[in-house]
């Protein structure tokens, strides 16, 4: 499996230097896992993370090839470099997994998340919410006299920032999809 | 040409096409159609066990002693849940198994039907892969794929869950050759540049050691042959994990014995002091490494493994080689020979001198007795009296298992069946049944403890029914010996629940099953009693009453390093400190 470049995990350091996992900082990595869309495949991937004590910060999954029945699972996870290497190797040996890509290290990539925000309010707050939504290029996908539903797409950080602004303006509900990511270029 | 047949007929046909000769199983409501097909044929022998756990361990014994996958059939619900321990055992020890379970009909799945359990959900983390087959047309293909996944790459157990309506329905049968190539195709050839790098290290190393594991056995007899050639040609010392015993012969001149928690002093010291460690198909298990921070601190480490997730999981290595041991050893030998078969001879001579010094410690020495049988003595006599025979040894789990590994010598691979990773008490008796099914003429011995034996003793019925002359050699100390040892070393000699109260009379138990029972408590009569066991043509329970408080040494206490071993005569008070106490 090309995505599992074993050499990357190898080290010329002595056995001593990498011993203490706490000595290394935890990193966030975005992994793209291409799988056969068969029954239970998502449970296998999630079960691996929970069973071995890994973190999932975000998870998205959908079939991306309807004829070949392939799904793409995008996982944002955290861990020391050694743990990240182990996560990739463990994912790679799940039988219906075809490819594992670490988008964080394999070159530049784009990450996007979609979110829906329900903001309830009246008067000045309502106007201000609409004005900020315009700045963030959020679309209004539902409106009543007391509320808006905004649709916003962007990096998780942008969506967090939008949420912070909406909170004092009557934020009633949020739905987020989690991160979808692709490498840049070909 | 697609042939139309029922799902149940497909199961039997697929097994035949896969060359299966023996299945271990237990019938029930959800597999009745399959059992009906089994009834109407004579090619595949079905071994009726007494408990589904026994079926899985028997299949493991069959698989380990033959290198072929073991096959199990169980019913839905409790049949499948009883198989879980065996599946987990096979997963941790990389044993190829194909387990077929019945399931309630597809239209009843999710209704909490009678004997319904979410079998694929329950077994997902304890199989290499599993499938629920909802369409009879896909059943044969799935079974063939199951055999491919179970046996290729790092072997392991798979489970195929077959609803009863799928067994009854008619579909088209697909033969093993027409099944499309699996996305799962593990890499077997190692990177030649990395192999050459390893050869360079072999040429210059002053203090090398081979550290081999179950991967060598799993790679097939060819890998063991290549290993012997390499070890003998280089003159490097070799040690092995519990799983790898027999890949290099115990009588070989470079053999250091098993390493690890209860491994030999010279093996552990060689691991600690080496400058080049060549790990072949072992996984740096915590029984092997001891305290990670002090594990072989001054060595360059090379690791050959077919499973990428085994590399750099516990110990960061300097030279990883992903591939099958047999293929990598072949390339390694070729490269090494073509470069002139060089080793650092002066360095090696000095290294062997150091090792001989460690060997002189005689770490397995024990104080024998004329009044009571020491367990070590019992195994020494068993070894002496069975050494030349066509012998297979299984064990249960505990002190007896470690003593068996220390005192019995294995000359060939696939001759030693023991539960390593999971440490499953109750493994040995059913495993011995599986081994004997595969090797009807061989001597099959299960070295057991009194407590472990009781965990699956119902399988004596299977041994008697199928006339399997398995020898159950119980080192009976009326204790959970290993638990007792840890309580002595760690918990102030408070022996909580670790003695075997109300043990059965094993001789009468044997007779109740229709087997032979032998009891021996006198060291002077032990040889004659063992000879009697060996001479009997049928299953035997040998109740060997041994010293009750013997501890298993040498021992690396939890949380300690290889060079901090406890020897038999050392003070053991406070040997395991608070930090080590949380470890198992």
XYZ file of C-alpha atoms in Angstrom:
770
model
C 0.000 0.000 0.000
C 1.640 3.161 -1.231
C 0.021 5.298 1.436
C 1.681 3.251 4.140
C 5.212 4.361 3.715
C 6.874 2.306 6.391
C 10.151 4.114 6.031
C 8.539 7.241 7.340
C 7.978 5.597 10.701
C 11.534 4.330 10.831
C 14.114 6.291 12.654
C 17.849 6.411 12.955
C 17.502 7.495 16.571
C 18.484 4.997 19.211
C 15.777 3.060 20.969
C 16.080 5.385 23.927
C 15.156 8.650 22.332
C 11.622 7.879 21.257
C 10.598 6.052 24.382
C 8.516 8.586 26.212
C 5.366 9.318 24.229
C 4.652 12.348 26.409
C 7.906 13.941 25.382
C 6.413 14.515 21.965
C 3.633 16.882 21.184
C 0.318 15.671 19.965
C -0.380 16.603 16.345
C -3.628 16.843 14.427
C -3.728 14.840 11.190
C -6.412 14.531 8.535
C -6.620 11.029 7.108
C -8.519 9.986 4.001
C -9.469 6.314 4.050
C -10.851 4.748 0.871
C -12.932 1.688 1.620
C -15.291 -0.785 0.009
C -18.775 0.390 0.915
C -19.747 -2.903 2.521
C -21.850 -3.557 5.598
C -20.091 -2.673 8.814
C -17.065 -0.962 7.289
C -17.616 2.256 9.257
C -18.054 0.231 12.447
C -14.692 -1.403 11.750
C -12.959 1.947 11.411
C -14.643 3.501 14.433
C -14.143 0.310 16.455
C -10.430 0.470 15.696
C -10.205 4.006 17.085
C -12.192 3.272 20.242
C -10.691 -0.177 20.773
C -7.121 1.068 20.627
C -7.746 4.331 22.433
C -7.215 6.749 19.531
C -9.030 10.070 19.214
C -11.546 11.118 16.584
C -11.977 14.892 16.301
C -14.091 14.762 13.161
C -15.444 12.047 10.904
C -17.250 12.194 7.582
C -18.214 9.348 5.324
C -20.107 8.918 2.069
C -19.995 6.719 -0.991
C -17.938 8.566 -3.610
C -18.000 5.930 -6.361
C -21.465 4.455 -6.859
C -20.418 1.931 -9.502
C -17.338 0.656 -7.652
C -19.071 0.982 -4.250
C -16.191 2.889 -2.733
C -16.634 5.207 0.211
C -14.302 7.885 1.444
C -13.905 8.288 5.175
C -12.235 11.502 6.295
C -10.969 11.328 9.863
C -9.335 14.119 11.797
C -7.323 12.556 14.591
C -4.726 13.562 17.146
C -1.644 11.847 18.478
C 2.119 11.796 18.667
C 3.889 11.033 15.375
C 4.374 7.421 16.505
C 0.677 7.054 17.301
C -0.320 8.608 13.973
C 1.926 6.114 12.145
C 0.350 3.287 14.130
C -3.181 4.515 13.325
C -2.361 4.529 9.614
C -0.844 1.043 9.769
C -3.813 -0.301 11.715
C -6.258 1.269 9.240
C -4.267 -0.161 6.349
C -4.703 -3.736 7.490
C -8.495 -3.614 7.697
C -9.494 -5.915 4.850
C -11.947 -3.613 2.980
C -9.584 -0.616 3.247
C -7.944 0.135 -0.093
C -5.914 3.253 0.612
C -4.941 5.389 3.567
C -3.714 8.926 2.890
C -2.321 11.280 5.494
C -3.311 14.599 3.931
C -1.421 16.494 6.622
C 1.964 15.167 5.496
C 1.407 14.211 1.868
C 1.570 17.780 0.599
C -0.881 20.685 0.509
C -4.558 19.908 0.847
C -7.849 21.700 1.194
C -10.250 21.086 4.047
C -13.847 22.213 4.124
C -16.746 21.727 6.472
C -20.382 22.652 6.007
C -22.521 23.892 8.885
C -26.096 25.028 9.440
C -26.753 27.672 12.096
C -30.201 28.509 13.423
C -30.246 32.047 14.862
C -33.402 33.332 16.565
C -33.927 36.985 17.386
C -35.526 40.235 16.477
C -34.610 43.862 15.884
C -30.968 44.948 15.857
C -29.601 41.467 16.658
C -31.429 40.050 13.645
C -29.978 42.669 11.353
C -26.499 42.209 12.789
C -26.694 38.403 12.276
C -27.641 38.907 8.661
C -24.828 41.439 8.142
C -22.193 39.102 9.666
C -23.521 36.203 7.615
C -22.924 38.278 4.528
C -19.302 38.937 5.586
C -18.753 35.200 6.118
C -20.450 34.416 2.810
C -23.072 32.342 4.590
C -26.344 31.757 2.731
C -29.768 32.072 4.236
C -31.521 28.767 3.546
C -34.558 29.287 5.754
C -36.116 32.348 7.257
C -39.092 33.157 9.451
C -39.954 36.449 11.131
C -38.122 35.263 14.257
C -35.260 33.201 12.842
C -32.751 32.459 10.120
C -30.966 29.270 9.139
C -27.549 30.065 7.692
C -25.535 27.695 5.583
C -21.792 28.227 5.810
C -18.857 26.391 4.254
C -15.235 26.747 5.254
C -12.434 25.492 7.386
C -13.359 24.321 10.874
C -11.673 27.453 12.229
C -13.859 29.742 10.126
C -16.978 27.922 11.271
C -15.840 28.194 14.899
C -15.365 31.930 14.398
C -18.836 32.300 12.909
C -20.315 30.343 15.815
C -18.597 32.680 18.309
C -20.165 35.686 16.564
C -23.640 34.160 16.377
C -23.751 33.090 20.025
C -24.659 36.526 21.472
C -27.040 37.133 18.556
C -29.406 34.291 19.450
C -27.742 31.106 18.273
C -30.365 28.377 18.806
C -28.957 25.292 17.076
C -25.943 24.117 15.069
C -25.393 21.177 12.717
C -21.877 20.517 11.381
C -20.862 17.890 8.840
C -17.277 17.364 9.907
C -14.293 17.838 7.636
C -14.050 16.771 4.001
C -10.575 17.074 2.552
C -8.677 16.571 -0.702
C -5.060 17.002 -1.692
C -4.282 20.025 -3.922
C -3.184 19.588 -7.524
C -2.989 16.234 -9.237
C -20.299 -22.996 -15.260
C -22.448 -21.917 -12.414
C -24.003 -24.778 -10.524
C -27.282 -24.241 -8.699
C -27.546 -25.589 -5.177
C -28.820 -24.707 -1.731
C -26.763 -22.471 0.517
C -26.181 -25.372 2.894
C -24.908 -27.573 0.031
C -22.680 -24.683 -1.017
C -21.056 -24.583 2.397
C -20.055 -28.229 2.152
C -19.030 -27.898 -1.510
C -16.897 -24.821 -0.778
C -15.155 -26.610 2.087
C -14.412 -29.580 -0.163
C -13.085 -27.278 -2.886
C -10.823 -25.671 -0.305
C -9.401 -29.095 0.542
C -10.912 -29.208 4.005
C -10.785 -32.686 5.540
C -11.881 -32.020 9.108
C -14.318 -29.552 10.677
C -14.932 -29.042 14.371
C -18.392 -28.020 15.415
C -21.592 -28.261 17.334
C -25.055 -28.279 15.742
C -28.027 -26.111 16.610
C -31.220 -24.662 15.190
C -29.625 -22.112 12.883
C -27.198 -24.549 11.227
C -29.493 -27.553 10.792
C -29.485 -27.320 6.961
C -25.663 -27.413 6.947
C -25.639 -30.404 9.297
C -28.120 -32.130 7.017
C -25.635 -31.746 4.163
C -22.768 -32.955 6.353
C -24.836 -36.044 7.145
C -25.166 -36.868 3.443
C -21.483 -36.983 2.582
C -18.378 -38.807 3.713
C -15.473 -36.680 2.526
C -15.362 -34.200 5.363
C -15.077 -35.549 8.896
C -17.053 -33.606 11.475
C -15.665 -33.692 15.004
C -18.439 -33.122 17.503
C -17.018 -31.166 20.411
C -18.721 -30.654 23.766
C -18.572 -26.856 23.856
C -18.010 -24.359 21.035
C -14.913 -22.918 22.712
C -13.447 -26.399 22.438
C -14.245 -26.447 18.713
C -12.305 -23.265 18.078
C -9.272 -24.318 20.142
C -9.320 -27.745 18.461
C -9.300 -26.006 15.085
C -6.389 -23.875 16.319
C -4.460 -26.998 17.288
C -5.228 -28.491 13.897
C -4.102 -25.306 12.129
C -0.906 -24.829 14.128
C 0.232 -28.398 13.683
C -0.506 -28.544 9.942
C -0.179 -24.981 8.658
C -3.640 -25.381 7.108
C -6.647 -23.327 8.193
C -8.863 -24.793 10.905
C -12.587 -24.879 10.192
C -15.396 -24.545 12.735
C -19.174 -24.655 12.490
C -21.304 -23.238 15.299
C -24.913 -22.254 15.618
C -26.303 -18.753 16.197
C -26.482 -16.917 19.519
C -24.736 -18.890 22.264
C -22.920 -21.028 19.716
C -21.296 -17.945 18.274
C -20.660 -16.202 21.605
C -18.978 -19.345 22.949
C -16.599 -19.122 20.009
C -15.452 -15.613 20.932
C -12.600 -16.623 23.269
C -11.166 -18.959 20.652
C -11.429 -16.302 17.949
C -9.605 -13.772 20.114
C -6.963 -16.360 20.936
C -6.436 -17.071 17.237
C -6.295 -13.367 16.418
C -3.568 -12.665 18.965
C -1.497 -15.688 17.937
C -2.144 -15.246 14.177
C -3.760 -18.640 13.600
C -5.753 -19.132 10.375
C -9.342 -20.147 11.137
C -12.578 -20.087 9.175
C -15.563 -20.083 11.514
C -19.017 -20.537 10.012
C -21.870 -19.498 12.283
C -25.587 -19.908 11.812
C -27.827 -16.879 12.158
C -31.573 -16.380 12.461
C -33.252 -15.924 9.047
C -32.614 -12.523 7.426
C -36.226 -11.402 7.931
C -35.880 -11.980 11.678
C -32.554 -10.171 12.169
C -33.077 -7.321 14.597
C -36.194 -8.728 16.221
C -34.397 -10.295 19.205
C -35.342 -13.680 17.809
C -34.607 -16.932 19.611
C -30.843 -17.508 19.738
C -30.230 -14.261 17.887
C -27.054 -12.347 18.616
C -25.272 -9.633 16.646
C -22.519 -12.085 15.778
C -20.665 -9.929 13.260
C -20.870 -7.029 15.726
C -19.582 -9.114 18.615
C -16.800 -10.749 16.623
C -15.679 -7.700 14.624
C -12.817 -6.803 16.991
C -11.771 -10.424 17.489
C -11.544 -11.550 13.874
C -9.253 -10.518 11.054
C -12.422 -9.979 9.062
C -16.025 -11.163 9.173
C -19.057 -11.225 6.925
C -22.820 -11.538 7.237
C -24.029 -13.212 4.040
C -27.561 -12.164 3.128
C -27.663 -13.538 -0.414
C -27.135 -17.205 -1.316
C -25.538 -16.199 -4.634
C -22.723 -14.553 -2.679
C -22.216 -17.326 -0.133
C -19.670 -19.495 -1.938
C -17.647 -16.474 -3.031
C -17.593 -15.174 0.544
C -16.414 -18.509 1.937
C -13.577 -18.666 -0.608
C -12.644 -15.092 0.197
C -12.690 -16.042 3.872
C -10.084 -18.731 3.269
C -7.946 -16.250 1.340
C -8.072 -13.636 4.113
C -7.515 -16.188 6.902
C -4.432 -17.716 5.319
C -2.688 -14.861 3.508
C -0.493 -12.137 4.973
C -0.490 -12.333 8.739
C -2.888 -15.239 9.252
C -5.891 -14.898 11.513
C -9.447 -15.995 12.178
C -12.392 -15.012 10.001
C -16.067 -15.573 10.686
C -18.875 -15.970 8.182
C -22.378 -15.545 9.590
C -24.992 -17.386 7.533
C -28.718 -16.809 8.173
C -30.847 -19.919 8.044
C -32.923 -18.787 5.051
C -29.711 -18.245 3.081
C -28.830 -21.877 3.823
C -32.191 -23.089 2.527
C -32.398 -20.857 -0.568
C -30.954 -21.920 -3.916
C -28.205 -19.947 -5.600
C -25.347 -20.320 -8.030
C -22.133 -21.831 -6.728
C -18.820 -20.134 -7.474
C -15.627 -22.184 -7.331
C -12.497 -20.956 -5.576
C -10.676 -20.147 -8.817
C -13.313 -17.822 -10.219
C -13.447 -15.605 -7.134
C -12.045 -12.191 -8.022
C -8.717 -11.174 -6.588
C -9.149 -9.608 -3.214
C -8.168 -5.985 -2.603
C -6.348 -7.613 0.263
C -3.018 -8.783 -1.202
C -0.258 -8.441 1.384
C 3.267 -7.691 0.255
C 5.538 -10.718 0.689
C 8.811 -9.563 -0.896
C 10.965 -7.350 1.271
C 12.642 -4.181 0.023
C 15.965 -5.366 -1.389
C 17.787 -2.162 -0.438
C 16.759 -2.639 3.191
C 17.752 -6.303 3.055
C 21.171 -5.303 1.732
C 21.487 -2.794 4.547
C 20.768 -5.625 7.004
C 23.452 -7.762 5.354
C 25.941 -4.933 5.886
C 25.023 -4.890 9.566
C 25.375 -8.683 9.780
C 28.871 -8.422 8.285
C 30.158 -6.039 10.933
C 28.118 -6.745 14.072
C 30.161 -7.663 17.129
C 27.333 -8.819 19.345
C 24.417 -9.885 17.141
C 21.379 -11.903 18.159
C 18.463 -13.360 16.228
C 15.147 -12.834 17.995
C 12.533 -14.962 16.234
C 8.804 -15.382 16.706
C 5.662 -17.093 15.502
C 5.995 -15.354 12.136
C 8.720 -17.827 11.183
C 6.387 -20.741 11.921
C 3.499 -19.076 10.083
C 5.669 -18.462 7.045
C 5.904 -22.234 6.567
C 8.514 -24.981 6.956
C 10.651 -23.375 4.230
C 11.211 -20.326 6.422
C 12.431 -22.498 9.298
C 14.864 -24.224 6.938
C 16.233 -20.906 5.698
C 16.514 -19.658 9.271
C 18.557 -22.717 10.242
C 20.813 -22.223 7.262
C 21.356 -18.534 8.050
C 21.931 -19.052 11.765
C 24.349 -21.929 11.274
C 26.231 -20.161 8.478
C 26.633 -16.878 10.370
C 27.236 -18.504 13.749
C 25.009 -15.909 15.424
C 23.197 -16.791 18.645
C 19.432 -17.204 18.385
C 16.605 -16.889 20.854
C 12.883 -17.174 20.275
C 9.583 -16.140 21.755
C 7.148 -18.684 23.174
C 5.360 -18.679 19.804
C 8.455 -19.367 17.748
C 9.821 -22.446 19.520
C 10.851 -25.160 17.076
C 11.709 -22.894 14.137
C 15.350 -23.360 15.158
C 16.038 -26.725 16.822
C 16.562 -26.781 20.580
C 19.545 -29.064 19.980
C 21.116 -26.520 17.599
C 24.499 -25.230 18.707
C 23.497 -21.550 18.490
C 20.301 -21.957 20.509
C 20.036 -19.788 23.618
C 16.577 -20.919 24.654
C 13.391 -18.909 24.995
C 13.591 -15.267 26.029
C 11.184 -13.071 27.966
C 9.607 -12.926 31.393
C 10.334 -16.593 32.118
C 12.981 -16.955 29.456
C 16.533 -18.083 29.948
C 19.102 -15.839 31.586
C 21.535 -16.120 28.654
C 18.791 -15.289 26.139
C 17.672 -12.174 27.990
C 21.196 -10.986 28.700
C 22.098 -11.471 25.054
C 19.102 -9.341 24.096
C 20.127 -6.705 26.621
C 23.760 -6.605 25.591
C 23.595 -7.078 21.824
C 24.670 -4.472 19.292
C 22.498 -5.892 16.488
C 19.062 -7.354 17.116
C 17.440 -9.104 14.174
C 13.749 -9.567 14.907
C 12.189 -12.108 12.566
C 8.419 -12.323 12.885
C 8.118 -11.378 16.536
C 6.234 -8.361 17.839
C 8.077 -6.963 20.881
C 5.352 -8.240 23.165
C 5.431 -6.923 26.739
C 6.346 -10.441 27.952
C 9.506 -10.006 25.906
C 10.549 -6.415 26.384
C 10.136 -5.881 30.104
C 10.658 -2.187 30.883
C 10.593 -0.471 27.496
C 13.000 2.294 28.464
C 15.718 -0.232 29.263
C 15.021 -2.682 26.461
C 18.279 -3.544 24.700
C 19.540 0.017 25.013
C 22.670 -0.146 22.884
C 21.507 -2.142 19.868
C 20.607 -1.411 16.294
C 17.264 -3.088 15.733
C 16.055 -4.655 12.503
C 12.501 -5.957 12.297
C 11.115 -8.207 9.572
C 7.334 -8.542 9.731
C 4.510 -9.072 7.273
C 2.207 -6.776 9.248
C 3.015 -3.066 8.902
C 1.188 -2.328 12.144
C 3.605 -4.541 14.081
C 6.542 -2.376 13.065
C 7.278 0.556 15.384
C 4.210 -0.274 17.487
C 6.037 -0.842 20.765
C 9.723 -0.456 19.975
C 11.012 2.012 17.413
C 13.343 0.099 15.125
C 16.201 1.301 12.988
C 15.629 -0.959 10.005
C 12.082 -2.095 9.228
C 11.540 -4.672 6.495
C 7.948 -5.336 5.493
C 7.556 -8.803 4.017
C 7.123 -12.522 4.528
C 9.922 -14.106 6.591
C 10.536 -16.896 4.087
C 10.917 -14.508 1.151
C 13.056 -12.052 3.110
C 15.330 -14.803 4.461
C 15.822 -16.175 0.964
C 16.863 -12.760 -0.360
C 18.949 -12.081 2.729
C 20.865 -15.335 2.320
C 21.434 -14.701 -1.376
C 22.756 -11.187 -0.814
C 24.928 -12.261 2.112
C 26.408 -15.185 0.164
C 27.028 -13.110 -2.945
C 28.939 -10.562 -0.852
C 31.269 -13.280 0.417
C 29.589 -14.676 3.564
C 31.319 -12.203 5.835
C 30.896 -11.918 9.591
C 32.952 -10.224 12.277
C 34.647 -13.387 13.537
C 36.813 -11.901 16.322
C 33.833 -9.948 17.641
C 31.627 -13.026 17.525
C 34.158 -15.167 19.373
C 34.284 -12.621 22.187
C 30.479 -12.391 22.231
C 30.094 -16.170 22.494
C 32.601 -16.119 25.349
C 30.368 -13.681 27.184
C 27.291 -15.801 26.431
C 29.005 -18.951 27.727
C 29.568 -17.079 30.981
C 25.841 -16.395 31.248
C 25.024 -20.000 30.368
C 27.293 -21.143 33.193
C 24.789 -19.602 35.622
C 22.517 -22.565 34.853
C 19.408 -20.471 35.293
C 17.038 -23.447 35.122
C 18.679 -25.218 38.026
C 16.268 -26.242 40.764
C 16.503 -28.193 43.984
C 15.223 -31.664 43.365
C 13.610 -33.857 45.968
C 13.283 -37.573 46.591
C 10.014 -37.266 48.478
C 7.951 -35.064 46.199
C 7.856 -34.637 42.417
C 9.173 -31.249 41.363
C 7.286 -29.976 38.300
C 10.594 -29.291 36.565
C 11.657 -32.868 37.227
C 8.376 -34.203 35.851
C 8.957 -32.324 32.608
C 12.595 -33.375 32.428
C 11.484 -36.994 32.650
C 8.667 -36.441 30.138
C 11.228 -34.916 27.778
C 13.699 -37.745 28.261
C 11.098 -40.459 27.727
C 9.444 -38.915 24.642
C 12.299 -37.071 22.948
C 12.872 -39.412 20.034
C 9.198 -39.829 19.211
C 6.957 -38.179 16.656
C 5.744 -35.771 19.313
C 3.394 -32.782 19.474
C 2.979 -30.786 22.672
C 0.107 -28.535 23.690
C -0.192 -26.642 26.953
C -2.716 -24.820 29.015
C -1.704 -21.484 30.567
C 0.296 -20.827 33.707
C 3.401 -22.090 35.467
C 3.247 -25.494 33.769
C 3.252 -23.723 30.390
C 6.432 -21.812 31.183
C 8.123 -24.906 32.604
C 7.153 -26.833 29.484
C 8.704 -24.101 27.337
C 11.868 -24.222 29.462
C 12.288 -27.975 29.875
C 10.948 -29.484 26.652
C 13.017 -29.197 23.482
C 11.468 -28.616 20.092
C 13.336 -29.751 17.032
C 10.837 -28.818 14.337
C 8.190 -26.160 13.707
C 4.450 -26.838 14.168
C 5.159 -29.153 17.115
C 4.305 -26.748 19.924
C 0.781 -25.442 20.437
C 0.296 -22.947 23.237
C -1.841 -19.891 23.875
C 0.636 -17.032 23.893
C -0.955 -13.656 23.262
C -4.297 -14.179 24.936
C -3.114 -16.664 27.560
C -6.267 -18.757 27.430
C -6.641 -21.314 30.202
C -8.570 -24.247 28.762
C -6.780 -24.069 25.424
C -4.621 -27.171 25.634
C -7.042 -30.088 25.893
C -9.163 -29.129 22.880
C -6.030 -28.095 20.974
C -4.555 -31.549 21.569
C -7.718 -33.044 20.069
C -7.265 -30.937 16.945
C -3.606 -31.933 16.687
C -4.398 -35.626 17.092
C -7.090 -35.409 14.392
C -4.459 -34.069 12.014
C -1.743 -36.542 13.095
C -3.496 -39.767 14.109
C -0.288 -41.767 14.554
C 1.672 -39.156 16.487
C 2.177 -38.801 20.216
C 0.138 -35.786 21.344
C 0.681 -34.548 24.884
C -1.098 -31.710 26.628
C 0.965 -30.393 29.518
C -1.701 -28.980 31.821
C -2.289 -27.513 35.223
C -5.086 -28.738 37.433
C -7.017 -25.462 37.190
C -6.599 -24.957 33.424
C -7.573 -28.544 32.711
C -10.936 -28.074 34.404
C -11.819 -25.165 32.116
C -12.519 -27.380 29.096
C -12.388 -30.874 30.561
C -15.700 -31.726 28.887
C -13.660 -32.301 25.714
C -12.425 -35.598 27.178
C -15.752 -36.855 25.835
C -14.696 -35.804 22.341
C -11.326 -37.538 22.731
C -13.007 -40.755 23.802
C -15.689 -40.625 21.109
C -13.181 -40.115 18.294
C -10.618 -42.530 19.804
C -7.987 -39.837 20.021
C -5.194 -41.081 22.280
C -4.275 -37.641 23.665
C -2.181 -37.671 26.824
C -3.240 -35.111 29.413
C -0.213 -34.586 31.617
C -1.477 -32.553 34.569
C 1.095 -30.981 36.875
C -1.262 -30.925 39.808
C -0.226 -28.516 42.559
C -3.803 -27.946 43.734
C -3.203 -24.268 43.096
C -3.585 -21.613 40.453
C 0.168 -21.718 40.469
C 1.034 -18.561 38.558
C -1.552 -16.498 40.429
C -0.195 -17.909 43.671
C 3.357 -17.027 42.632
C 2.388 -13.401 41.919
C 0.492 -13.175 45.187
C 3.599 -14.387 46.969
C 5.846 -11.914 45.196
C 3.530 -8.953 45.098
C 0.610 -9.214 47.485
C 2.207 -10.124 50.805
C 1.509 -13.846 50.499
C -2.218 -13.282 50.711
C -3.363 -16.176 48.548
C -6.744 -14.860 47.520
C -8.812 -17.506 45.700
C -5.756 -19.186 44.203
C -6.044 -22.669 45.615
C -8.072 -25.413 44.001
C -10.564 -26.489 46.609
C -12.657 -29.576 45.876
C -10.647 -30.840 42.932
C -12.075 -33.915 41.265
C -10.292 -37.231 41.504
C -8.654 -37.071 38.077
C -8.238 -40.842 37.848
C -11.911 -41.423 38.476
C -12.735 -38.529 36.162
C -10.782 -40.218 33.372
C -12.593 -43.466 34.045
C -15.963 -41.707 34.080
C -15.229 -40.455 30.569
C -14.079 -43.901 29.455
C -10.415 -42.936 29.398
C -7.496 -44.162 31.472
C -6.402 -42.419 34.635
C -2.908 -42.624 36.150
C -1.757 -40.956 39.337
C 1.807 -40.519 40.470
C 3.221 -38.725 43.494
C 6.520 -40.541 43.989
C 9.586 -39.363 42.042
C 10.939 -42.909 42.068
C 7.852 -44.236 40.299
C 7.474 -41.391 37.820
C 9.310 -42.989 34.890
C 7.260 -46.153 35.081
C 4.051 -44.133 35.281
C 4.996 -42.037 32.235
C 5.864 -45.227 30.335
C 2.468 -46.614 31.264
C 0.823 -43.472 29.871
C 2.810 -43.700 26.639
C 2.071 -47.389 26.217
C -1.691 -46.981 26.564
C -3.545 -46.846 23.263
C -6.193 -44.291 24.150
C -6.710 -41.003 25.935
C -5.085 -40.716 29.345
C -5.374 -38.262 32.189
C -2.096 -38.338 34.077
C -2.497 -36.792 37.518
C 1.043 -35.858 38.444
C 0.968 -34.602 42.031
C 3.781 -32.083 42.282
C 5.315 -29.738 44.835
C 2.598 -27.239 45.683
C 4.657 -24.091 46.254
C 7.258 -24.245 43.524
C 7.823 -20.924 41.760
C 8.693 -20.521 38.119
C 12.145 -19.006 37.621
C 14.015 -17.282 36.176
C 11.666 -14.341 36.048
C 11.841 -10.726 34.941
C 9.490 -9.020 37.381
C 6.950 -6.688 35.778
C 8.376 -3.266 35.087
C 11.984 -4.463 35.218
C 14.614 -4.786 32.553
C 16.204 -7.872 31.040
C 19.287 -7.563 33.223
C 17.231 -7.508 36.412
C 16.138 -11.143 36.337
C 15.225 -13.050 39.461
C 16.879 -16.413 39.753
C 15.452 -19.383 41.622
C 17.633 -19.013 44.675
C 17.377 -15.219 44.982
C 15.403 -13.389 47.608
C 12.007 -12.629 46.106
C 10.655 -10.381 48.837
C 9.438 -7.116 47.293
C 10.674 -8.208 43.887
C 7.849 -6.450 42.103
C 7.584 -2.805 43.047
C 4.588 -0.519 43.056
C 5.259 0.638 39.488
C 5.324 -2.920 38.228
C 2.297 -3.947 40.219
C -0.112 -2.206 37.874
C 1.240 -4.269 34.999
C 0.086 -7.804 34.446
